[in-house]
Amino acid sequence: MTNTQMMDTEVNNGVNVEALLGAREALDATPEAAQFKWRASSAWVNGTHTTTKIDTFFGLGEEQSRGKEFTVDTDHPEIFAAEDNAATPVELVLSGLAGCLTAGVATIAQNRGIQLNSVTATIEGDMDLQGILGIDDEVRNGFGTIRVNFQIDADASEDDIKALVAQSQKRSAVFDIITNPTNVFVTVD
Amino acid sequence: MKNTTTVIIGAGQSGLAFSKHLTAHSVDHILLERGEVANSWVTQRWDSLRLLTPNWQTRMPGMAYSGNDPDGYMTATDVAGFIKDYAAHTSAPVHGNTDVRLVSPFADGYKVETTQGDWFCNTVVVASGACNIANVPGFAGALPQAIQSLDLLTYKTPDQIGDGGVLVVGASASGAQLAKEIQAAGRQVTLSVGEHVRLPRVYRGRDICWWMDAIGLMDTHYSEVDDLKRARKVASLQLMGSESRANIDLNSLAEAGVRVVGRLQALDGQKGVLSGGLRNHCALADLKMKRLLQSIDQWIDAEGAADQFEPSEAFADTHLEDDTPLSFDLNGESIKTVIWATGYRPDYSWLQVPVFDRKGAIRHEGGRASDVDGLYVMGLPFMRRRKSSYIDGVGDDAADLAADLVSNLRRRAA
């Protein structure tokens, strides 16, 4: 579907659903093309400050280059005796969850013919620092609880809007990453 | 080798309905059944099982439930009795105690090898059911030896369970029913809940199955569905057939003392890891239930029939504790038995015909195999209609597919 056609449709959330559905059909027939690898490469700057660069990924059976590079910095705030050059890694995890769920809301709304006017979310994670500081072994390092609160203005009923958010969680990679375990291999060259 | 036009594999409701239609078309055929008619209803279900659907909905081509309790729910023994009566009523050519060992392409048809000799036929109907093997997750094998492990085929009664708490994995019809009966038998049950379909047993004075039938939902044709793949994977309805017609949702189970936890994601040594997505699984189920009940209300309004039914009802959203656990210890005293209520799958190990997709399912177009000529399947979820996997659904599907089979034979003869 071209952009012109998209403008013609009544609902436009800026998501090309036909292309996504086409991709789903194609990848169902060729599951090997559905195998993706996402990457990032990081370099320590100083103190708790790290810069991570993101460019290529693998998918559809070959290397994919965006032709540009994204840079994400992480650091810690001054109360951690750090320089506060950037957001903390855990705040980027929250950003990832917000970005993933919101992208899902927009896509599903488009597929269901629901026009979105605005979508905002506030997201908060509870963390007991006794975990990462090694004070109490029974306290985990990561978030104890995460709360996401969406405010959505859309041409749909309250329940239809809730259903968008529920379906978005069902199909969200980051929601799955956070709610379910993953095997992680960390090696040193 | 003996010859017949069509071999139907399985003499349950699907095979018998198909047989009835083939007889009407004067197609020479036999049914092969490894045990007796309705074998799996008798031997492969737990003791207390009742149909999810009310008795009046036990309708097959040419014969329907005729007892004095149309709103009740049959036991598995009653169902087997009904199906046996149907086999007699239709004089179905059933060859019992005949195990099918292999079905393979042969000449322009199929060779069916059995424990009672071989058959050659032009067409085959796979009516051996969708519930031959109990599904268990890949990590089930990692369960510590000390924990008793049961599944939907091996569980019969709470009496088989040793001391200690019980984890039931899966909260569709079977898991919810098992959780209820085992908790009632005095065991502490923990119920691990993933995606599920929540429904009230009775809405506005009628059985929910009556509504789904009345508003046309059960007759929805597979060609009318946007996302057929998803429709075919929808979990079984979280319902139970009981005299009290009670709901068996997570709220009622929690009230009965069942601990509701998230989907079991992994077994890690002595630890079970649960999903933190429980809230969303419940939110999805609550929203979908509301949507269905709304469409019932809309149907009533459109019919102008509000005075014939009880007023609209709302059901409380699923209540969850704030601190639902994310893991449990298999080493402690809390869980000594795990029951995998994680669905069933068909057994096609005897079917040596290239009809399968990469997941081992038969590729079919509304029950007609896509990749070979003259092979049909019956009774799969949403195969031709939403009701395809229900007893009430086999009649219409068999009528369609028998007609297709007859035109297939004519085409080949031409």
XYZ file of C-alpha atoms in Angstrom:
603
model
C 0.000 0.000 0.000
C 1.334 3.430 -0.926
C 1.197 6.512 1.243
C -1.421 8.051 -1.007
C -3.714 5.103 -0.429
C -3.149 5.384 3.276
C -4.251 9.008 3.243
C -7.464 7.890 1.587
C -8.425 5.547 4.396
C -10.627 6.988 7.059
C -8.433 6.065 10.001
C -4.802 7.102 9.892
C -2.520 6.465 12.827
C 0.505 6.485 10.544
C 0.845 2.708 10.634
C 0.899 0.675 7.422
C -1.112 -2.304 8.655
C -1.484 -3.885 5.219
C 2.297 -4.097 4.913
C 2.527 -5.647 8.391
C -0.180 -8.202 7.642
C 1.536 -8.990 4.345
C 4.814 -9.517 6.202
C 3.068 -11.810 8.679
C 1.716 -13.936 5.855
C 5.106 -14.059 4.116
C 6.971 -14.962 7.313
C 4.436 -17.669 8.147
C 5.451 -19.381 4.906
C 9.200 -18.818 5.450
C 9.860 -19.085 9.187
C 13.634 -18.854 8.644
C 13.205 -15.293 7.370
C 11.448 -14.474 10.634
C 14.637 -15.105 12.617
C 15.969 -11.708 13.658
C 18.958 -10.636 15.712
C 18.966 -7.241 17.403
C 22.280 -5.703 18.414
C 23.952 -2.941 20.281
C 27.602 -2.235 20.995
C 28.724 -0.274 23.979
C 31.863 1.479 25.176
C 32.654 2.673 28.667
C 33.237 6.420 28.843
C 34.088 7.129 32.462
C 32.623 6.424 35.878
C 29.132 4.922 35.356
C 28.771 6.607 31.970
C 28.513 4.294 28.947
C 27.737 5.049 25.317
C 25.914 2.432 23.256
C 25.695 2.512 19.477
C 22.949 0.815 17.504
C 22.982 0.289 13.754
C 22.775 -3.040 11.972
C 20.475 -5.945 12.683
C 19.885 -9.301 11.039
C 16.533 -10.264 9.570
C 14.730 -11.572 6.465
C 17.713 -13.867 5.936
C 20.376 -11.162 5.659
C 22.219 -8.301 7.329
C 20.151 -5.140 7.477
C 21.751 -1.720 7.719
C 19.796 1.411 8.485
C 22.457 3.616 6.900
C 22.653 5.547 10.137
C 23.700 5.014 13.702
C 21.780 5.721 16.906
C 23.601 6.572 20.118
C 22.186 5.934 23.574
C 23.988 7.118 26.682
C 23.468 5.788 30.173
C 24.756 7.048 33.486
C 23.524 7.435 37.052
C 22.316 10.459 39.022
C 24.409 12.493 41.411
C 22.980 10.854 44.533
C 24.778 7.738 43.315
C 27.968 9.796 43.304
C 27.867 9.787 39.505
C 27.892 12.612 36.945
C 24.322 12.217 35.690
C 25.310 12.503 32.015
C 22.290 10.487 30.901
C 19.316 8.432 32.052
C 19.941 5.251 34.030
C 19.828 1.898 32.244
C 16.693 0.938 34.180
C 14.958 4.086 32.988
C 15.788 3.019 29.431
C 14.138 -0.312 30.184
C 11.005 1.613 31.210
C 11.304 3.709 28.023
C 11.560 0.506 26.018
C 8.375 -0.826 27.598
C 6.541 2.460 26.989
C 7.759 2.629 23.383
C 6.841 -0.972 22.663
C 3.365 -0.829 24.196
C 2.573 2.493 22.530
C 3.699 1.246 19.104
C 1.431 -1.744 19.673
C -1.514 0.466 20.595
C -1.090 2.496 17.388
C -0.774 -0.589 15.189
C -3.699 -2.448 16.708
C -5.861 0.693 16.617
C -5.083 1.060 12.911
C -5.964 -2.590 12.291
C -9.219 -2.205 14.219
C -10.147 1.050 12.485
C -9.797 3.207 15.598
C -8.499 6.767 15.134
C -6.096 7.808 17.878
C -5.940 11.480 18.851
C -3.387 11.228 21.613
C -1.626 8.491 23.525
C 0.445 9.281 26.572
C 1.707 6.970 29.260
C 3.386 7.344 32.595
C 5.476 4.478 33.753
C 6.968 3.783 37.150
C 9.025 0.914 38.505
C 9.585 0.126 42.194
C 13.100 -0.850 43.129
C 14.539 -1.758 46.516
C 18.194 -0.710 46.373
C 19.050 -3.194 49.111
C 19.249 -5.634 46.195
C 21.849 -4.015 43.932
C 23.831 -2.706 46.910
C 24.110 -6.218 48.296
C 22.547 -5.290 51.621
C 19.890 -8.005 51.594
C 20.260 -11.191 49.522
C 16.516 -11.803 49.574
C 15.826 -8.580 47.693
C 16.070 -8.852 43.936
C 18.134 -6.374 41.921
C 15.460 -5.541 39.413
C 12.039 -3.982 39.627
C 9.646 -5.421 42.188
C 6.636 -3.974 40.400
C 6.136 -1.886 37.268
C 3.059 0.254 36.718
C 2.105 1.699 33.337
C -0.761 4.160 33.115
C -2.064 5.084 29.670
C -4.089 8.174 28.851
C -5.654 7.618 25.431
C -7.920 9.923 23.482
C -9.418 7.926 20.616
C -12.656 7.624 18.695
C -13.716 4.463 20.530
C -15.481 3.249 23.653
C -13.669 2.923 26.961
C -13.682 -0.885 26.683
C -12.405 -0.790 23.096
C -9.536 1.414 24.245
C -8.789 -0.968 27.128
C -8.823 -3.825 24.629
C -6.177 -2.013 22.516
C -3.904 -1.771 25.520
C -4.528 -5.410 26.512
C -3.853 -6.701 22.991
C -0.730 -4.541 22.803
C 0.636 -6.221 25.949
C -0.199 -9.610 24.472
C 1.922 -8.891 21.388
C 4.678 -6.809 23.009
C 8.290 -8.014 22.897
C 9.407 -5.816 25.767
C 6.413 -6.776 27.927
C 7.384 -10.406 27.367
C 11.061 -9.700 28.047
C 10.162 -8.089 31.366
C 7.476 -10.537 32.519
C 9.121 -13.794 31.447
C 12.594 -15.277 31.910
C 15.270 -15.271 29.208
C 18.538 -17.201 29.056
C 21.358 -14.694 29.072
C 24.929 -15.583 28.078
C 27.599 -13.085 29.056
C 31.122 -13.923 27.894
C 34.488 -12.193 27.971
C 36.956 -12.272 25.079
C -6.565 -56.751 0.641
C -10.216 -55.780 0.982
C -11.738 -52.898 -0.955
C -14.135 -50.144 -0.051
C -14.739 -46.628 -1.351
C -14.177 -44.739 1.875
C -12.515 -45.656 5.139
C -13.500 -43.519 8.109
C -10.943 -43.725 10.889
C -12.662 -43.358 14.231
C -16.221 -44.151 15.277
C -16.955 -41.212 17.541
C -19.457 -38.456 16.818
C -17.454 -37.157 13.822
C -17.000 -40.483 12.067
C -20.577 -41.584 12.677
C -22.046 -38.323 11.365
C -19.881 -38.673 8.261
C -21.000 -42.275 7.864
C -24.649 -41.254 8.067
C -24.153 -38.817 5.175
C -22.139 -41.287 3.088
C -24.934 -43.826 3.524
C -27.409 -41.205 2.322
C -25.209 -40.732 -0.784
C -24.950 -44.551 -1.190
C -21.167 -44.456 -0.818
C -19.730 -47.805 0.226
C -17.681 -47.286 3.390
C -16.520 -48.666 6.731
C -15.554 -47.144 10.074
C -12.473 -48.427 11.860
C -12.427 -48.066 15.638
C -9.518 -49.113 17.835
C -11.858 -49.931 20.757
C -15.600 -49.707 20.867
C -17.724 -46.870 19.532
C -16.977 -43.598 21.413
C -13.830 -45.193 22.846
C -12.073 -42.057 24.076
C -15.172 -40.772 25.871
C -15.092 -43.937 27.970
C -11.389 -44.518 28.489
C -9.574 -41.191 28.155
C -11.442 -38.679 30.288
C -11.491 -37.952 34.000
C -14.293 -39.481 36.070
C -16.360 -36.393 36.845
C -16.269 -34.883 33.352
C -19.518 -33.559 31.980
C -20.123 -31.937 28.606
C -19.718 -28.167 28.492
C -22.834 -27.981 26.364
C -26.416 -28.575 27.602
C -28.174 -31.830 26.705
C -30.519 -30.278 24.119
C -27.417 -29.282 22.144
C -26.369 -32.924 21.771
C -27.754 -33.119 18.270
C -26.493 -35.364 15.492
C -27.909 -35.757 11.990
C -31.169 -37.669 12.460
C -30.998 -38.050 16.245
C -30.951 -35.662 19.187
C -31.071 -35.911 22.962
C -34.581 -36.918 23.948
C -34.348 -37.314 27.740
C -36.204 -35.335 30.366
C -33.371 -32.998 31.365
C -32.663 -30.850 28.298
C -30.852 -28.205 30.359
C -28.567 -30.701 32.138
C -25.053 -31.733 31.120
C -24.154 -35.300 30.130
C -21.462 -37.282 31.862
C -18.813 -38.835 29.617
C -20.583 -42.200 30.117
C -23.896 -40.664 28.973
C -22.153 -39.225 25.911
C -20.666 -42.609 25.054
C -24.144 -44.143 25.476
C -25.667 -41.536 23.179
C -23.021 -42.135 20.526
C -23.472 -45.922 20.763
C -27.228 -45.466 20.319
C -26.495 -43.290 17.311
C -24.259 -45.959 15.772
C -27.076 -48.500 16.199
C -29.709 -46.045 14.977
C -27.761 -45.353 11.776
C -26.636 -49.001 11.337
C -23.123 -47.649 10.896
C -20.687 -50.233 9.431
C -18.302 -50.083 12.387
C -15.353 -52.482 12.604
C -14.497 -52.399 16.296
C -11.287 -53.424 18.068
C -9.380 -52.564 14.931
C -6.240 -50.522 15.372
C -5.110 -48.546 12.354
C -1.371 -49.021 12.012
C -0.619 -47.158 8.812
C -2.381 -45.155 6.150
C -0.361 -44.465 3.000
C -0.969 -43.439 -0.615
C -1.589 -46.496 -2.811
C -2.480 -46.523 -6.528
C -4.983 -43.666 -6.900
C -6.217 -44.032 -3.346
C -5.012 -45.153 0.054
C -3.902 -48.328 1.744
C -5.102 -48.689 5.332
C -3.167 -51.265 7.339
C -4.862 -52.473 10.507
C -4.557 -55.146 13.171
C -7.448 -56.911 11.395
C -6.088 -56.865 7.841
C -5.535 -54.267 5.153
C -7.984 -52.169 3.162
C -7.710 -50.308 -0.114
C -9.951 -47.284 -0.532
C -10.362 -44.236 -2.751
C -10.913 -41.766 0.050
C -10.059 -41.521 3.726
C -11.775 -39.589 6.501
C -9.598 -38.873 9.528
C -12.154 -38.773 12.348
C -9.871 -39.961 15.116
C -10.346 -36.812 17.166
C -8.295 -33.811 18.217
C -7.641 -34.982 21.764
C -5.539 -38.177 21.523
C -2.414 -36.906 23.239
C -2.143 -34.700 26.314
C -0.080 -31.632 25.517
C 2.601 -30.751 28.011
C 5.124 -27.927 27.757
C 8.649 -28.818 26.685
C 10.050 -28.172 30.152
C 7.639 -30.638 31.840
C 10.407 -33.244 31.741
C 12.498 -31.061 34.058
C 10.059 -31.647 36.919
C 11.928 -33.118 39.915
C 11.375 -36.889 40.367
C 9.816 -36.379 43.784
C 6.897 -34.479 42.281
C 3.928 -36.514 41.029
C 3.098 -35.583 37.444
C -0.315 -36.157 35.841
C -1.912 -34.958 32.628
C -5.378 -34.802 31.116
C -5.261 -38.450 30.058
C -3.825 -39.892 33.281
C -5.796 -37.813 35.804
C -9.048 -39.531 36.798
C -9.928 -38.544 40.351
C -8.540 -36.600 43.361
C -8.025 -40.000 45.063
C -4.974 -40.682 42.885
C -3.146 -37.648 44.224
C -0.672 -38.087 47.071
C -0.456 -35.772 50.069
C 0.498 -32.152 49.700
C -0.458 -29.232 47.517
C -1.347 -29.493 43.837
C -0.338 -27.245 40.974
C -2.781 -27.293 38.070
C -1.196 -25.796 34.954
C -3.739 -24.253 32.590
C -7.090 -22.613 33.318
C -9.252 -23.504 30.349
C -12.273 -25.764 30.855
C -10.257 -28.766 32.003
C -7.776 -26.968 34.268
C -10.476 -24.881 35.939
C -12.654 -27.977 36.512
C -9.769 -29.994 37.946
C -8.749 -27.105 40.218
C -12.291 -26.900 41.541
C -12.700 -30.607 42.233
C -9.265 -31.092 43.776
C -9.649 -28.043 46.028
C -13.090 -29.350 47.052
C -11.430 -32.664 47.928
C -9.418 -30.822 50.571
C -6.152 -30.126 48.745
C -4.563 -26.722 48.396
C -4.625 -26.039 44.678
C -2.450 -23.465 42.921
C -3.769 -22.687 39.445
C -1.343 -21.406 36.834
C -3.265 -19.189 34.411
C -2.330 -18.118 30.895
C -4.682 -16.979 28.159
C -8.217 -18.167 28.810
C -11.782 -17.587 27.670
C -13.997 -16.458 30.536
C -17.761 -16.864 30.239
C -20.678 -17.016 32.680
C -22.574 -20.319 32.647
C -25.916 -18.503 32.529
C -26.641 -15.034 31.151
C -30.011 -13.301 31.271
C -31.658 -16.560 32.255
C -30.230 -18.734 29.464
C -27.244 -21.027 29.157
C -24.335 -19.225 27.473
C -24.276 -22.030 24.867
C -27.886 -21.210 24.027
C -26.889 -17.594 23.405
C -23.852 -18.438 21.307
C -26.077 -20.645 19.185
C -28.969 -18.140 19.018
C -26.917 -15.126 17.942
C -25.277 -17.188 15.211
C -21.812 -17.349 16.713
C -21.536 -21.154 16.575
C -22.463 -21.186 12.893
C -19.793 -18.640 11.894
C -18.141 -20.090 8.779
C -14.364 -20.334 8.568
C -14.360 -18.189 5.440
C -15.920 -15.297 7.404
C -13.131 -15.043 9.964
C -10.413 -12.375 9.685
C -7.725 -14.267 11.518
C -8.508 -17.953 11.109
C -5.216 -19.106 12.543
C -5.966 -17.307 15.770
C -9.604 -18.458 15.808
C -8.448 -22.076 15.534
C -6.180 -21.663 18.535
C -8.679 -20.105 20.949
C -8.643 -21.945 24.272
C -11.648 -23.979 25.376
C -14.375 -22.091 27.205
C -13.826 -21.715 30.942
C -17.111 -23.482 31.715
C -18.317 -26.504 33.599
C -21.442 -28.598 33.230
C -22.912 -29.017 36.706
C -26.337 -29.264 38.299
C -25.881 -25.915 40.027
C -24.932 -24.282 36.712
C -22.282 -22.433 38.712
C -19.628 -20.263 37.114
C -16.107 -21.564 37.196
C -14.216 -18.335 36.653
C -11.097 -17.317 38.531
C -13.118 -15.269 41.050
C -15.219 -18.293 42.048
C -12.157 -20.533 42.190
C -10.305 -18.007 44.380
C -13.348 -17.862 46.658
C -13.160 -21.635 46.974
C -9.563 -21.249 48.152
C -7.624 -21.862 44.925
C -4.447 -19.751 44.652
C -4.349 -18.062 41.246
C -0.874 -17.472 39.793
C 0.592 -16.554 36.390
C 1.485 -18.791 33.477
C 4.218 -21.309 34.252
C 7.117 -20.210 32.058
C 9.975 -22.441 33.099
C 11.217 -24.987 35.595
C 14.590 -24.045 36.985
C 15.896 -26.811 39.249
C 13.605 -26.829 42.271
C 11.931 -23.600 41.229
C 8.971 -22.866 38.987
C 9.076 -19.485 37.236
C 5.755 -17.743 36.650
C 4.880 -14.990 34.180
C 4.268 -11.455 35.394
C 1.690 -11.097 32.617
C -1.202 -12.577 34.647
C -2.985 -9.230 34.968
C -3.116 -8.820 31.229
C -4.261 -12.410 30.631
C -7.162 -11.668 32.971
C -7.841 -8.229 31.464
C -8.065 -9.782 27.989
C -10.495 -12.436 29.245
C -12.652 -9.882 31.080
C -12.816 -7.585 28.045
C -13.640 -10.410 25.633
C -16.388 -11.688 27.925
C -17.880 -8.199 28.138
C -17.776 -7.903 24.351
C -19.647 -11.194 23.927
C -22.274 -10.254 26.525
C -22.716 -6.895 24.803
C -23.305 -8.591 21.486
C -25.972 -10.718 23.182
C -27.613 -7.547 24.556
C -27.464 -5.985 21.090
C -29.039 -9.081 19.535
C -31.879 -8.952 22.077
C -32.439 -5.250 21.398
C -32.392 -5.801 17.639
C -34.966 -8.587 18.031
C -37.050 -6.347 20.295
C -37.131 -9.278 22.721
C -35.975 -7.636 25.970
C -39.197 -8.643 27.759
C -38.538 -12.339 27.063
C -35.288 -12.441 29.007
C -33.942 -11.421 32.357
C -32.277 -7.996 32.522
C -28.684 -7.406 31.497
C -26.068 -8.408 34.086
C -22.518 -7.296 34.750
C -19.839 -9.546 36.215
C -17.019 -8.308 38.424
C -13.626 -8.107 36.745
C -11.189 -10.842 37.731
C -9.809 -9.969 41.136
C -6.121 -10.600 41.698
C -4.052 -10.125 44.815
C -1.496 -7.297 44.581
C 1.386 -9.618 45.358
C 0.783 -12.628 43.075
C 3.957 -14.728 43.284
C 6.418 -14.948 40.386
C 7.929 -18.266 41.422
C 7.313 -21.246 43.678
C 9.522 -23.739 45.390
C 9.147 -27.404 44.411
C 11.361 -28.391 47.309
C 9.039 -27.085 49.996
C 5.850 -28.666 51.224
C 3.548 -26.506 49.141
C 3.431 -28.455 45.859
C 3.762 -32.240 45.631
C 1.761 -32.868 42.453
C 1.626 -31.101 39.100
C -1.276 -31.669 36.706
C -0.694 -30.499 33.146
C -4.066 -29.241 31.907
C -2.401 -27.723 28.878
C -4.639 -29.065 26.170
C -4.582 -31.989 23.800
C -3.321 -32.684 20.342
C -4.214 -35.299 17.738
C -2.100 -38.399 17.149
C -1.327 -38.803 13.451
C 1.653 -41.116 13.882
C -0.106 -43.699 11.675
C -0.798 -41.252 8.857
C 2.053 -41.614 6.348
C 0.633 -39.198 3.802
C 2.295 -35.852 2.943
C -0.409 -33.619 4.375
C 1.356 -31.966 7.288
C 2.591 -28.462 7.921
C 5.869 -27.868 9.761
C 4.057 -28.032 13.114
C 2.614 -31.466 12.341
C -0.954 -30.285 11.724
C -2.903 -31.427 8.667
C -3.044 -28.634 6.088
C -6.680 -28.435 5.106
C -9.281 -26.220 3.501
C -12.347 -26.528 5.704
C -11.584 -30.202 6.376
C -10.401 -31.233 2.883
C -6.676 -31.938 2.842
C -4.870 -29.238 0.838
C -1.962 -31.298 -0.473
C -3.515 -34.615 -1.532
C -6.685 -35.769 -3.220
C -9.443 -37.593 -1.366
C -8.393 -37.144 2.247
C -10.691 -35.449 4.736
C -10.445 -34.588 8.416
C -13.187 -33.960 10.971
C -13.669 -32.439 14.408
C -10.802 -29.946 14.521
C -11.299 -26.574 16.240
C -13.075 -24.094 13.916
C -12.505 -26.485 11.029
C -15.505 -25.278 9.001
C -17.509 -23.479 11.661
C -16.991 -22.278 15.212
C -18.973 -25.353 16.324
C -16.798 -27.833 14.377
C -15.233 -29.354 17.496
C -18.581 -29.683 19.291
C -20.964 -32.626 18.990
C -23.528 -30.155 17.658
C -21.109 -29.179 14.891
C -20.249 -32.508 13.289
C -23.541 -32.811 11.397
C -23.176 -29.705 9.228
C -19.471 -30.346 8.612
C -20.107 -33.984 7.667
C -22.884 -32.938 5.284
C -20.573 -30.458 3.512
C -17.578 -32.761 3.332
C -19.545 -35.873 2.339
C -20.972 -33.876 -0.573
C -17.434 -32.779 -1.470
C -16.241 -36.381 -1.270
C -19.012 -37.543 -3.597
C -18.105 -34.912 -6.193
C -14.473 -35.932 -5.825
C -15.428 -39.551 -6.627
C -17.488 -38.440 -9.622
C -14.630 -36.328 -10.925
C -12.248 -39.251 -10.648
C -14.702 -41.632 -12.314
C -15.241 -39.215 -15.220
